[in-house]
mmCIF file of C-alpha atoms in Angstrom:
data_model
loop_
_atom_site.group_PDB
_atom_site.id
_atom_site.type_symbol
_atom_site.label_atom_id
_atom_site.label_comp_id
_atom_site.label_asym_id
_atom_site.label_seq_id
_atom_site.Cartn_x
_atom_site.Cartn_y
_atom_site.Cartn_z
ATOM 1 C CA UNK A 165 -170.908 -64.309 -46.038
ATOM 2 C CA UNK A 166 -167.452 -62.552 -45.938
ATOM 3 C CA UNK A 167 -168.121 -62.072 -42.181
ATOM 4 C CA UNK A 168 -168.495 -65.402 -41.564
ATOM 5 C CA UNK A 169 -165.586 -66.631 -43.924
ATOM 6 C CA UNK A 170 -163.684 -63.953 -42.099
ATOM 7 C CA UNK A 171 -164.339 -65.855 -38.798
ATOM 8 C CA UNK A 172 -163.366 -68.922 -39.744
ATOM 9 C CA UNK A 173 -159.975 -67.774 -41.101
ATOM 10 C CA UNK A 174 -159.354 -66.428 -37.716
ATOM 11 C CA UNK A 175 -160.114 -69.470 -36.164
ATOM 12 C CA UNK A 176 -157.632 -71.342 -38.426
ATOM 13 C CA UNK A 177 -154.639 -69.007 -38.019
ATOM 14 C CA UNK A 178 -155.511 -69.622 -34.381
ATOM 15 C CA UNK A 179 -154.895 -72.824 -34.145
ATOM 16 C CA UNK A 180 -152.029 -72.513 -36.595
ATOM 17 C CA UNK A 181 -150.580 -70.324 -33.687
ATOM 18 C CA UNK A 182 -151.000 -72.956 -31.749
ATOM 19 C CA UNK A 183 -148.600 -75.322 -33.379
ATOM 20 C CA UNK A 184 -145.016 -74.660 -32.249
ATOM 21 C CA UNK A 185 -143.508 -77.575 -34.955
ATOM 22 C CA UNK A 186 -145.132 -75.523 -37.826
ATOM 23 C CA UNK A 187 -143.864 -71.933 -36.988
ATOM 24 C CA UNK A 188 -140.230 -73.451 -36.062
ATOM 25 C CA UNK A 189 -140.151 -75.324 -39.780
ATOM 26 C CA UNK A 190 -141.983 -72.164 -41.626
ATOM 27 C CA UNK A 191 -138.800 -70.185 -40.452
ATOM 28 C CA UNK A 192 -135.707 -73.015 -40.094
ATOM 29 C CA UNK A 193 -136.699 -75.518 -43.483
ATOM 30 C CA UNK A 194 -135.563 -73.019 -45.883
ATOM 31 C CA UNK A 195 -132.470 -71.988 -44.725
ATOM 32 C CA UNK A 196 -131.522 -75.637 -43.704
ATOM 33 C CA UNK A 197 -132.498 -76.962 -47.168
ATOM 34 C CA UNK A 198 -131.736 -74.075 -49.556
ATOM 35 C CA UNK A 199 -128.956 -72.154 -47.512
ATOM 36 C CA UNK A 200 -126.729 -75.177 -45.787
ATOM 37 C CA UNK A 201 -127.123 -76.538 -49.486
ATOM 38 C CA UNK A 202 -125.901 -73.904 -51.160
ATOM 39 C CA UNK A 203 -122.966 -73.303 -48.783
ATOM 40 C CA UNK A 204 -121.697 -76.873 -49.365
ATOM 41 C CA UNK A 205 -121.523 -77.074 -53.223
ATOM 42 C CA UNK A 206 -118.294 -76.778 -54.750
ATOM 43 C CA UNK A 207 -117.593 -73.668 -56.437
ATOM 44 C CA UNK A 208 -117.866 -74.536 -59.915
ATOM 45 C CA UNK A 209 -120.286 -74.795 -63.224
ATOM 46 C CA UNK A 210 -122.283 -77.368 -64.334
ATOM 47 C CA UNK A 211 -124.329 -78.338 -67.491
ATOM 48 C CA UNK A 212 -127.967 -78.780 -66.919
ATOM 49 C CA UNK A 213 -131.403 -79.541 -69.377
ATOM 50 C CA UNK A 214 -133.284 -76.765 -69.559
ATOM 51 C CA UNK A 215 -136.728 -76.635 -71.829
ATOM 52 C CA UNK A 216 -134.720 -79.176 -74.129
ATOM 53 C CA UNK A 217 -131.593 -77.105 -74.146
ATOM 54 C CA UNK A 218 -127.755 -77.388 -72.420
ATOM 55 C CA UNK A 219 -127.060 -74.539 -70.375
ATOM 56 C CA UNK A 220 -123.561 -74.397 -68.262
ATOM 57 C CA UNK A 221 -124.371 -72.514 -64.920
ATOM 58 C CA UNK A 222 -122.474 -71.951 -61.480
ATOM 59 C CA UNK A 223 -123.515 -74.859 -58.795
ATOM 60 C CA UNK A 224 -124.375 -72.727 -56.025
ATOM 61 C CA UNK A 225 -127.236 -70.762 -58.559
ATOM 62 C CA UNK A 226 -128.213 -74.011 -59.745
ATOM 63 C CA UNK A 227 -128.634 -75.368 -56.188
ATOM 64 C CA UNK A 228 -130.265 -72.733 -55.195
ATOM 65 C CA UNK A 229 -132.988 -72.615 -57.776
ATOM 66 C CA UNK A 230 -133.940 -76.684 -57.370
ATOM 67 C CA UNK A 231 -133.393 -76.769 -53.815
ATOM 68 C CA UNK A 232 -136.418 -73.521 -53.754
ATOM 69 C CA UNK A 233 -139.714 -75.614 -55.213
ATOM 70 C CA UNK A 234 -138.350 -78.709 -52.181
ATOM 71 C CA UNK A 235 -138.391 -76.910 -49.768
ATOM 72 C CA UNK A 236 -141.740 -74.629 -50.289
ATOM 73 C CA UNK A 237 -143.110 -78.356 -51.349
ATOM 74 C CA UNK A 238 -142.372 -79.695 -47.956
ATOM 75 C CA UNK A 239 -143.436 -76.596 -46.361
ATOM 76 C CA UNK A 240 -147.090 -76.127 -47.729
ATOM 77 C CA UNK A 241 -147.824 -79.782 -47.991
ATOM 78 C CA UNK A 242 -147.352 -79.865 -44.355
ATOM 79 C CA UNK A 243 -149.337 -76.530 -44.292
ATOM 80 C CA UNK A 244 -152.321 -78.615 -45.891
ATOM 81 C CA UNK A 245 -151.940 -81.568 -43.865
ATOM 82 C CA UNK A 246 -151.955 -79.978 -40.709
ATOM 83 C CA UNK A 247 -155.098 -77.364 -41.749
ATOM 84 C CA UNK A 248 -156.986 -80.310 -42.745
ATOM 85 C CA UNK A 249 -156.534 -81.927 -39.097
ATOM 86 C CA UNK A 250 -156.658 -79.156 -36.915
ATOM 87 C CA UNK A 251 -159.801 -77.190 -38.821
ATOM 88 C CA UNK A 252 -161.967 -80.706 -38.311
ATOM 89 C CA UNK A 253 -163.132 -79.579 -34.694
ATOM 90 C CA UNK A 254 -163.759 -76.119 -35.610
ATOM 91 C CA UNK A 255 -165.553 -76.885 -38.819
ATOM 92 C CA UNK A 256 -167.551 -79.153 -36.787
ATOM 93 C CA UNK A 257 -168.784 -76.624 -34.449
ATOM 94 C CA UNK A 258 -168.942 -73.950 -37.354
ATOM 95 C CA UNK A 259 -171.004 -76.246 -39.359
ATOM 96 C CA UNK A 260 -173.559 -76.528 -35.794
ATOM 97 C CA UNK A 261 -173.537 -72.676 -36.105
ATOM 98 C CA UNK A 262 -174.978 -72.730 -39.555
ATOM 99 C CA UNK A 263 -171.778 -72.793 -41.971
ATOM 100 C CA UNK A 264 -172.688 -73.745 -45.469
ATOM 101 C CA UNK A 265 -170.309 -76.204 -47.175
ATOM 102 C CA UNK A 266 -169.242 -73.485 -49.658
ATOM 103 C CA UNK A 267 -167.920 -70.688 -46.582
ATOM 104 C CA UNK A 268 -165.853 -73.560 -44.857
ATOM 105 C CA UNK A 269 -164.122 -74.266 -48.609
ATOM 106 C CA UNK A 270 -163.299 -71.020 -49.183
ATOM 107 C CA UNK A 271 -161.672 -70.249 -45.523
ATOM 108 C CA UNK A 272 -160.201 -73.130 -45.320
ATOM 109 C CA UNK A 273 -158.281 -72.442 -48.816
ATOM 110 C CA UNK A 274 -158.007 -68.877 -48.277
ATOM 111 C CA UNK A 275 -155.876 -70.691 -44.960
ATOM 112 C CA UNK A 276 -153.839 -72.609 -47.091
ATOM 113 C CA UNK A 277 -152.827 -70.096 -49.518
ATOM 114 C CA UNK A 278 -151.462 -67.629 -46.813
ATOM 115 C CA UNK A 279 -149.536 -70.534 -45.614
ATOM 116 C CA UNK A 280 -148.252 -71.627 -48.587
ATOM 117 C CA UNK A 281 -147.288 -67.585 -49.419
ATOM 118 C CA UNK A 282 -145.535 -67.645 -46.225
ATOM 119 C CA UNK A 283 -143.525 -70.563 -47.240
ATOM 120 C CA UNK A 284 -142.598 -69.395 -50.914
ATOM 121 C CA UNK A 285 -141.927 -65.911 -48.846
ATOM 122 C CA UNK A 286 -139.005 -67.236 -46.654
ATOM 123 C CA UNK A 287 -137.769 -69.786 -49.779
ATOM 124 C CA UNK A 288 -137.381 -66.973 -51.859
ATOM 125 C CA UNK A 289 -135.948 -64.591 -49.400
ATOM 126 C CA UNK A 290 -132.744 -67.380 -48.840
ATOM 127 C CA UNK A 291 -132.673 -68.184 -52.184
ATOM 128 C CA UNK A 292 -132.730 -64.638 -53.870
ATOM 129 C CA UNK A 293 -129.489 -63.985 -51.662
ATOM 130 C CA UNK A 294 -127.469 -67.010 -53.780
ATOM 131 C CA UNK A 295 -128.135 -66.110 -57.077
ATOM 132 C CA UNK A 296 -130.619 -63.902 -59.504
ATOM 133 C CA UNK A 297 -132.992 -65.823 -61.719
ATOM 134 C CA UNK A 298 -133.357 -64.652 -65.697
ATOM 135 C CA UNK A 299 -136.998 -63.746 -64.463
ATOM 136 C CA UNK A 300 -137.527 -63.285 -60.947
ATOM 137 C CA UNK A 301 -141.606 -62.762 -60.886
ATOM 138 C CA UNK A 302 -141.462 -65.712 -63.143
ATOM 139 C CA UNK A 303 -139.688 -67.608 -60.762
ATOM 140 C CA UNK A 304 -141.691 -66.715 -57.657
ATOM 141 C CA UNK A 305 -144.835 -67.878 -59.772
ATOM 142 C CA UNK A 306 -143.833 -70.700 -60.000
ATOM 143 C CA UNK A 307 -142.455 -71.110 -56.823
ATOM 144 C CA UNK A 308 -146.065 -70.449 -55.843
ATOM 145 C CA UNK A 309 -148.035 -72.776 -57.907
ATOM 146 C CA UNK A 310 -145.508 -75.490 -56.727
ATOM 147 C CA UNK A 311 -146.097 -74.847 -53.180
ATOM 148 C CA UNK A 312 -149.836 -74.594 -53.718
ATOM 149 C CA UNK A 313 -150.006 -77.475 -55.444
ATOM 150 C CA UNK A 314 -148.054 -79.388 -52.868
ATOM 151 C CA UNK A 315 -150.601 -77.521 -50.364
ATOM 152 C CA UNK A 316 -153.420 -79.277 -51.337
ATOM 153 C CA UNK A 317 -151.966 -82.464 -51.507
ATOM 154 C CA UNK A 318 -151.153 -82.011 -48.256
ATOM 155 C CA UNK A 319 -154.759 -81.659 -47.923
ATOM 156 C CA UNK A 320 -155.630 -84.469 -49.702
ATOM 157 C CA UNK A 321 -153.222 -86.715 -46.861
ATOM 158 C CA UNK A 322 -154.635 -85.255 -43.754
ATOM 159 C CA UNK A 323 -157.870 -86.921 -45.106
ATOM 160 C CA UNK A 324 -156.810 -90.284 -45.228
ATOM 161 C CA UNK A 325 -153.733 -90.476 -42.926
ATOM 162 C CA UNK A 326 -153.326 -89.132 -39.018
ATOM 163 C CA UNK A 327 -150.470 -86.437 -38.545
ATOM 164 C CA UNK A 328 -147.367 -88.496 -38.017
ATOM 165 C CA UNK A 329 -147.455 -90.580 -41.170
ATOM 166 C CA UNK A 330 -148.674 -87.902 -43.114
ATOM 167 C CA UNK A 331 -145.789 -85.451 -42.055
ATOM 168 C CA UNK A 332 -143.495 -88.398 -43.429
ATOM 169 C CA UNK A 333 -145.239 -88.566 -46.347
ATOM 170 C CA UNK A 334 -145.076 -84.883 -47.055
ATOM 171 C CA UNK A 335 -141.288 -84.609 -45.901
ATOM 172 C CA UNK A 336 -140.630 -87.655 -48.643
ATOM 173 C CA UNK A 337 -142.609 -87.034 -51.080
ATOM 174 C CA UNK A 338 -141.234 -83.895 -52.596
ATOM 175 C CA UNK A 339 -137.882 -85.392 -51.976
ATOM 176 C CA UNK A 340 -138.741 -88.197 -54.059
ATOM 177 C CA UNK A 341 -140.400 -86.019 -56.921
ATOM 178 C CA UNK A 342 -138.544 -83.079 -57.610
ATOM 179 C CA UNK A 343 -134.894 -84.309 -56.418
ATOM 180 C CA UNK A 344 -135.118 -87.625 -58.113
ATOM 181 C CA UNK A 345 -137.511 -87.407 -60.812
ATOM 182 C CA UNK A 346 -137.428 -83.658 -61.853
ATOM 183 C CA UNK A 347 -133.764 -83.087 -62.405
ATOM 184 C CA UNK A 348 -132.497 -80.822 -64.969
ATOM 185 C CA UNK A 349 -128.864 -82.622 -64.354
ATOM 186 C CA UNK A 350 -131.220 -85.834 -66.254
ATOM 187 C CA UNK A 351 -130.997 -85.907 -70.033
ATOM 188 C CA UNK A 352 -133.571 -88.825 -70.340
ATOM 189 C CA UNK A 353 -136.687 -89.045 -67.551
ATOM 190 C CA UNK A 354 -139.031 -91.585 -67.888
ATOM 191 C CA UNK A 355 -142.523 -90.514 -69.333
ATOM 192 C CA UNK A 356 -144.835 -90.946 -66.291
ATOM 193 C CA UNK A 357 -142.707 -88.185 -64.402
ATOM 194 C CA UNK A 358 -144.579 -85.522 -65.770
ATOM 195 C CA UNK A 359 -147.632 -86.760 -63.777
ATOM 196 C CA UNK A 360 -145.994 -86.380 -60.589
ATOM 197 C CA UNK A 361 -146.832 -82.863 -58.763
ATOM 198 C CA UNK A 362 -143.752 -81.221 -59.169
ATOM 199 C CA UNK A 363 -143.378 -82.011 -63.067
ATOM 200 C CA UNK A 364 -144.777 -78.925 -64.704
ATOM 201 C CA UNK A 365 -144.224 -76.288 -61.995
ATOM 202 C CA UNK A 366 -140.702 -77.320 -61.352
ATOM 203 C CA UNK A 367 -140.097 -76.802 -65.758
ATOM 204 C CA UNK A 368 -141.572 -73.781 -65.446
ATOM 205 C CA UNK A 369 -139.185 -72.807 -62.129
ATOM 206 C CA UNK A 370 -135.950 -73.996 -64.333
ATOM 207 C CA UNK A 371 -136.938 -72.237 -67.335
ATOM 208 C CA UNK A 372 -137.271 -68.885 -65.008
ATOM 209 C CA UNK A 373 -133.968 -68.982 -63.404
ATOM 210 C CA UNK A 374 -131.917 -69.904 -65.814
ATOM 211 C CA UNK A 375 -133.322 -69.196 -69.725
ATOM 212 C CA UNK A 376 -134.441 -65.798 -70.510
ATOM 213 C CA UNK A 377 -137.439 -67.869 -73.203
ATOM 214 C CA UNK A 378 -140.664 -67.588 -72.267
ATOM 215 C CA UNK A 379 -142.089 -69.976 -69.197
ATOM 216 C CA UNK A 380 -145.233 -69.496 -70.219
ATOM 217 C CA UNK A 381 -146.780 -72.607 -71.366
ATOM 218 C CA UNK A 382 -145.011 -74.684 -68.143
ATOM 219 C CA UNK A 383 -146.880 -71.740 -65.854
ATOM 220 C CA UNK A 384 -150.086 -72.728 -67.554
ATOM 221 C CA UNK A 385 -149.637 -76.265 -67.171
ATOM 222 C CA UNK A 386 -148.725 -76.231 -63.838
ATOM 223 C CA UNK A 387 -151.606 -74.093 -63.252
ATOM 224 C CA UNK A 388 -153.784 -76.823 -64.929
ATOM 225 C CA UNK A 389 -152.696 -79.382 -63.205
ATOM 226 C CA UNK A 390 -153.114 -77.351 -59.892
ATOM 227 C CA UNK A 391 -156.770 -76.734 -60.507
ATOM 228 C CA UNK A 392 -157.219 -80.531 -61.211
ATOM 229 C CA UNK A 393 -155.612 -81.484 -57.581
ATOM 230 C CA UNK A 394 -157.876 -78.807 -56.029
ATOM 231 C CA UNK A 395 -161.116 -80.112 -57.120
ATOM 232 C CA UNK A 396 -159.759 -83.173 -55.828
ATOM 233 C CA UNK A 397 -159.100 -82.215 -52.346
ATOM 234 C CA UNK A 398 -162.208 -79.889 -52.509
ATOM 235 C CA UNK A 399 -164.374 -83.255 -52.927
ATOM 236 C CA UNK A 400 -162.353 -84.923 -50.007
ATOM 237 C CA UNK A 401 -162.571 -82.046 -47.417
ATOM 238 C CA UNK A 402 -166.471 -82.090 -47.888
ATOM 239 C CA UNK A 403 -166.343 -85.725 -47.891
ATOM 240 C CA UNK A 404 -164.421 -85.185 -44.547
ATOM 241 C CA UNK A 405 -165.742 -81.955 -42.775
ATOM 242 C CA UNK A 406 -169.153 -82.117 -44.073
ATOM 243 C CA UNK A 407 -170.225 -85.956 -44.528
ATOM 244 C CA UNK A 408 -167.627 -87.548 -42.044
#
């Protein structure tokens, strides 16, 4: 079985290779997002909510912490989107070869968690030079299980829409939920924002950076609700690959 996993990892980074607009925004997004942000703050402090409490820190650290889980969201839900639409080919001639259900699953996630490491990789690497979170592995966590979670949303898209309306989708979406919904700068969000994807992960993220309290409970509730999404987009990727 890990043989034939093995083989159909290869064939995914292969035609990940082959995918020019992927590469270019797996190495350009994060400094245009996180970087050009950073450089045009104004060089001054500001109060954010963080885990309930007011915390005064410099703008360029603060923009460089919330501008990290936006752009590793946009990167790995694209990452999903596109592995769910350019595996379908392969997976059908993998599945002619004698593929069980269960060895395409695990590639195919095994796929999307290298991309999404590569994403929180390079959004970490620009961030980490603007400013030095209270608890870096912390941070990168849950950097990760944003991204990841993202990911297989992205997943969960390439089922249902074709490429180009699902790339808007994943380009808007975490605009729309951690920019909007997820601010620390808020002092009273509306209820139903903690069931958006970035609720829990970004917390934890926040907490990380900028409180030296334990993140632990927002790690294990982003973690929870990641698990949740993946059965989700398990279901549709058999629903696809293996039924469609």
């Amino acid at each position: 079985m890990r043989r034939r996993v093995s083989t159909a990892l290869s064939m995914g980074a292969r035609e990940f290779g082959r995918t020019p607009l992927l590469l270019a925004l797996l190495a350009f997004l994060p400094v245009y997002i996180i970087g050009v942000f950073v450089w045009l703050v104004p060089d001054t402090s500001v109060p954010v909510t963080v885990d309930g409490t007011r915390v005064t820190v410099a703008m360029t650290a603060f923009a460089a912490a919330y501008m990290t889980p936006v752009a590793v969201a946009i990167l790995s839900g694209i990452v999903g989107l596109f592995l769910v639409q350019s595996s379908q080919m392969a997976d059908d001639r993998l599945r002619l070869a004698g593929y069980r259900a269960g060895e395409l699953v695990v590639a195919r996630v095994g796929l999307l968690a290298a991309g999404t490491l590569v994403a929180t990789t390079a959004s970490l690497a620009v961030a980490l030079l603007s400013f030095s979170p209270e608890a870096v592995l912390a941070f990168a966590l849950a950097t990760a299980l944003g991204g990841l979670t993202y990911g297989v949303l992205g997943v969960i898209v390439g089922t249902v829409l074709d490429r180009l309306p699902g790339v808007y989708v994943m380009l808007f979406t975490p605009m729309v939920d951690v920019l909007m919904f997820q601010s620390p700068l808020a002092t009273d969000s509306p209820g139903w924002t903690a069931a958006l994807p970035g609720h829990f992960s970004t917390n934890a993220l926040m907490e990380a950076a900028f409180t030296s309290g334990s993140s632990l409970d927002a790690l294990a509730a982003a973690g929870g609700y990641l698990l949740l999404l993946l059965v989700v987009s398990v279901l549709a990727f058999y629903r696809t690959t293996m039924v469609g």
